Coordinates of C-alpha atoms in Angstrom, one line a residue:
M1 CA -50.5 46.7 1.1
K2 CA -50.1 49.3 3.8
A3 CA -47.8 49.5 6.9
D4 CA -46.9 52.3 9.2
P5 CA -43.8 54.2 8.0
S6 CA -41.9 53.3 11.2
V7 CA -42.6 49.6 10.5
Q8 CA -41.3 50.0 7.0
L9 CA -38.1 51.6 8.4
Q10 CA -38.0 48.6 10.8
L11 CA -38.0 46.4 7.8
L12 CA -34.7 48.0 6.7
E13 CA -33.2 47.0 10.1
V14 CA -34.3 43.4 9.5
Q15 CA -32.7 43.6 6.0
A16 CA -29.5 44.9 7.4
L17 CA -29.4 42.0 9.9
D18 CA -30.2 39.5 7.2
A19 CA -27.5 40.9 4.9
R20 CA -25.0 40.6 7.7
A21 CA -26.0 37.0 8.3
D22 CA -25.7 36.2 4.6
Q23 CA -22.3 37.8 4.6
L24 CA -21.1 35.8 7.6
R25 CA -22.4 32.6 6.0
H26 CA -20.6 33.4 2.8
Q27 CA -17.4 34.1 4.8
R28 CA -17.9 30.8 6.6
A29 CA -18.2 28.8 3.4
A30 CA -15.4 30.6 1.6
L31 CA -12.6 30.7 4.1
P32 CA -9.2 30.4 2.3
E33 CA -8.3 27.6 4.7
I34 CA -11.2 25.5 3.4
I35 CA -10.0 26.0 -0.2
R36 CA -6.4 25.1 0.8
I37 CA -7.5 22.0 2.7
A38 CA -9.5 20.8 -0.3
E39 CA -6.4 21.2 -2.5
L40 CA -4.2 19.4 0.0
E41 CA -6.7 16.6 0.4
T42 CA -6.8 16.1 -3.3
G43 CA -3.0 16.0 -3.4
R44 CA -3.1 13.7 -0.4
G45 CA -5.3 11.2 -2.3
D46 CA -2.7 11.1 -5.1
L47 CA 0.1 10.7 -2.6
D48 CA -1.8 7.9 -0.9
D49 CA -2.3 6.0 -4.2
R50 CA 1.4 6.4 -5.1
L51 CA 2.5 5.2 -1.6
R52 CA 0.2 2.2 -1.9
D53 CA 1.8 1.3 -5.2
A54 CA 5.3 1.9 -3.9
R55 CA 4.6 -0.5 -0.9
I56 CA 3.4 -3.2 -3.3
V57 CA 6.6 -2.9 -5.2
V58 CA 8.6 -3.1 -2.0
D59 CA 6.7 -6.2 -0.9
D60 CA 7.1 -7.9 -4.2
L61 CA 10.9 -7.1 -4.3
T62 CA 11.2 -8.3 -0.7
V63 CA 9.8 -11.6 -1.7
E64 CA 12.1 -11.7 -4.7
Q65 CA 15.1 -11.0 -2.5
K66 CA 14.2 -13.7 -0.1
K67 CA 14.0 -16.2 -2.9
A68 CA 17.3 -14.9 -4.4
D69 CA 19.0 -15.3 -1.0
S70 CA 17.6 -18.8 -0.7
D71 CA 18.8 -19.8 -4.1
V72 CA 22.3 -18.5 -3.4
E73 CA 22.4 -20.4 -0.1
Q74 CA 21.2 -23.6 -1.6
V75 CA 24.0 -23.5 -4.3
K76 CA 26.6 -22.5 -1.7
T77 CA 25.5 -25.4 0.5
R78 CA 25.9 -27.8 -2.4
R79 CA 29.3 -26.4 -3.1
S80 CA 30.4 -26.8 0.5
R81 CA 29.2 -30.3 0.6
D82 CA 31.1 -31.2 -2.6
R83 CA 34.3 -29.5 -1.3
D84 CA 34.0 -31.4 2.0
R85 CA 33.7 -34.7 0.2
M86 CA 36.8 -33.9 -1.9
D87 CA 38.8 -32.6 1.1
Q88 CA 37.9 -35.7 3.1
G89 CA 39.1 -37.9 0.3
L90 CA 35.8 -39.5 -0.1
I91 CA 36.2 -39.4 -3.9
S92 CA 39.1 -41.5 -5.1
S93 CA 38.4 -42.1 -8.7
P94 CA 40.3 -39.7 -11.0
K95 CA 37.3 -39.6 -13.3
D96 CA 34.9 -38.8 -10.4
L97 CA 37.4 -36.1 -9.2
E98 CA 37.5 -34.5 -12.6
R99 CA 33.7 -34.5 -12.8
M100 CA 33.6 -33.0 -9.4
H101 CA 36.0 -30.2 -10.3
H102 CA 33.8 -29.4 -13.4
E103 CA 30.8 -29.4 -11.2
L104 CA 32.4 -27.0 -8.7
E105 CA 33.4 -24.6 -11.5
S106 CA 29.8 -24.7 -12.7
L107 CA 28.5 -24.0 -9.1
E108 CA 30.9 -21.1 -8.8
R109 CA 29.5 -19.6 -12.1
R110 CA 26.0 -20.2 -10.8
I111 CA 26.7 -18.5 -7.5
T112 CA 28.2 -15.5 -9.3
S113 CA 25.1 -15.2 -11.5
L114 CA 22.7 -15.6 -8.6
E115 CA 24.6 -13.1 -6.5
D116 CA 24.5 -10.6 -9.4
T117 CA 20.7 -11.1 -9.6
E118 CA 20.5 -10.8 -5.8
L119 CA 22.5 -7.5 -6.0
E120 CA 20.2 -6.1 -8.7
I121 CA 17.1 -7.0 -6.6
M122 CA 18.7 -5.4 -3.5
E123 CA 19.4 -2.2 -5.5
K124 CA 15.8 -2.1 -6.8
L125 CA 14.5 -2.8 -3.3
E126 CA 16.6 0.0 -1.8
E127 CA 15.3 2.4 -4.5
A128 CA 11.7 1.3 -4.0
Q129 CA 12.0 1.6 -0.2
G130 CA 13.5 5.1 -0.6
T131 CA 10.5 6.1 -2.8
A132 CA 8.1 4.7 -0.2
D133 CA 9.9 6.5 2.6
Q134 CA 9.9 9.8 0.7
L135 CA 6.1 9.5 -0.1
T136 CA 5.5 8.6 3.6
A137 CA 7.3 11.7 4.7
Q138 CA 5.3 13.9 2.1
L139 CA 2.1 12.3 3.4
G140 CA 3.1 13.2 7.0
E141 CA 3.9 16.8 6.0
T142 CA 0.5 17.0 4.1
D143 CA -1.4 15.7 7.1
A144 CA 0.4 18.2 9.4
Q145 CA -0.5 21.1 7.1
I146 CA -4.1 19.9 6.9
A147 CA -4.3 19.6 10.7
E148 CA -2.8 23.1 11.1
L149 CA -5.2 24.6 8.6
A150 CA -8.2 22.8 10.1
A151 CA -7.4 24.3 13.5
V152 CA -7.3 27.8 12.0
R153 CA -10.6 27.0 10.1
D154 CA -12.3 25.7 13.2
E155 CA -11.2 28.8 15.1
R156 CA -12.6 31.1 12.4
W157 CA -15.8 29.1 12.2
S158 CA -16.2 29.5 16.0
E159 CA -15.8 33.2 15.7
I160 CA -18.2 33.5 12.7
D161 CA -20.8 31.2 14.4
A162 CA -20.7 33.4 17.5
Q163 CA -21.4 36.5 15.3
L164 CA -24.2 34.6 13.5
A165 CA -25.8 33.7 16.8
E166 CA -25.6 37.3 17.9
T167 CA -27.2 38.5 14.6
D168 CA -29.9 35.8 15.0
S169 CA -30.6 36.9 18.5
Q170 CA -31.1 40.5 17.3
R171 CA -33.4 39.5 14.4
G172 CA -36.2 38.2 16.7
P173 CA -36.8 41.6 18.4
A174 CA -36.3 43.3 15.0
I175 CA -39.3 41.6 13.3
E176 CA -41.7 42.2 16.2
G177 CA -44.6 44.3 15.1
I178 CA -44.0 43.8 11.4
P179 CA -47.3 42.6 9.8
A180 CA -47.2 39.0 8.6
D181 CA -48.1 39.8 5.0
L182 CA -45.4 42.4 4.7
L183 CA -42.8 40.1 6.3
A184 CA -43.9 37.2 4.0
L185 CA -43.5 39.5 0.9
Y186 CA -40.1 40.6 2.2
E187 CA -39.0 36.9 2.7
R188 CA -40.3 36.0 -0.8
L189 CA -38.4 38.8 -2.4
R190 CA -35.3 38.0 -0.5
G191 CA -35.3 34.6 -2.0
Q192 CA -35.8 36.0 -5.5
K193 CA -33.5 39.0 -5.3
N194 CA -30.1 37.7 -4.1
G195 CA -31.0 38.2 -0.4
V196 CA -32.3 41.8 -0.7
G197 CA -36.0 42.0 -0.3
A198 CA -36.3 45.6 1.0
A199 CA -34.2 48.6 -0.1
A200 CA -34.0 52.2 1.1
M201 CA -34.9 55.1 -1.1
R202 CA -32.3 57.8 -0.8
A203 CA -31.7 60.9 -3.0
R204 CA -34.3 59.6 -5.4
R205 CA -32.4 56.4 -5.9
C206 CA -33.3 52.8 -5.1
E207 CA -30.4 51.3 -3.1
G208 CA -31.5 47.8 -4.2
C209 CA -30.8 48.2 -7.9
Q210 CA -28.8 51.4 -7.6
L211 CA -30.9 53.1 -10.3
T212 CA -32.3 56.7 -10.1
I213 CA -36.1 56.8 -9.9
G214 CA -37.7 58.5 -12.9
P215 CA -40.0 61.5 -12.6
A216 CA -43.2 59.5 -13.3
E217 CA -42.4 57.0 -10.6
L218 CA -41.5 59.8 -8.2
A219 CA -44.9 61.4 -8.8
D220 CA -46.7 58.1 -8.0
I221 CA -44.6 57.8 -4.8
R222 CA -45.5 61.4 -3.8
A223 CA -49.2 60.6 -4.5
A224 CA -49.2 57.4 -2.4
G225 CA -50.0 57.6 1.3
V226 CA -47.1 57.6 3.7
D227 CA -48.3 54.2 4.9
A228 CA -48.4 52.7 1.4
V229 CA -45.9 49.9 0.8
I230 CA -44.3 50.8 -2.6
R231 CA -42.2 48.7 -4.9
C232 CA -39.3 49.8 -7.1
E233 CA -40.5 49.6 -10.7
E234 CA -37.0 48.4 -11.9
C235 CA -36.2 45.7 -9.4
Q236 CA -39.6 45.1 -7.7
R237 CA -38.0 45.2 -4.2
I238 CA -39.9 46.8 -1.4
L239 CA -38.9 50.5 -1.6
V240 CA -38.7 52.1 1.9
R241 CA -38.9 55.9 2.0
T242 CA -36.4 57.5 4.3
P243 CA -35.8 61.1 5.4
E244 CA -33.2 61.3 2.7
S245 CA -35.6 60.0 -0.1
G246 CA -35.7 63.3 -1.9
V247 CA -39.5 63.3 -2.4

């Protein structure tokens, strides 16, 4: 394959633009804000699960408390009704009065037991609600951090995208005049060689693999015409001779 030396040097300009674009795309994908957002979103998922569980506990305890309140009120209502009957003199039989006294004592014990249960449920509900409130606050703080980081990320993306657009706009003119077969070879090598399809030769060294070119290969390069497209024997990239090649 042959190409004018100026065209081969032009290929280095294209390579520089492509390397710049690759670097920008890497920066775009590896912003620290992206990594931190991913970490926070993972933590947020755990918080969300814990909050959902906490709310279920709160709901269950709320139902239990309402039942406990109802049970206490029912027994208190019965106690009030029996007391009223006694106070109004509706029970005259000594035997019935004695039975009623025993029943009131039993109701008092029942009320005490129910109120103890009610208090335990209230304490559990207060603790569960506190846990739910704490998780809600943590979730809010996490969302705020994510939103703040997302704003920074979007701003950086906008800056990088503008630079990518500028680089892309420069690439069009840069490839003008490069033969299709040379450009196709360059693109194929870029895909195989970590984005570097063409490398400059400077001081008898390939800047693609950073290896010094041996005497035999140098002799072949000297013997080749100035328009010959040469390849580095070590890395197989297009090797572009420059004024500083050392040959």
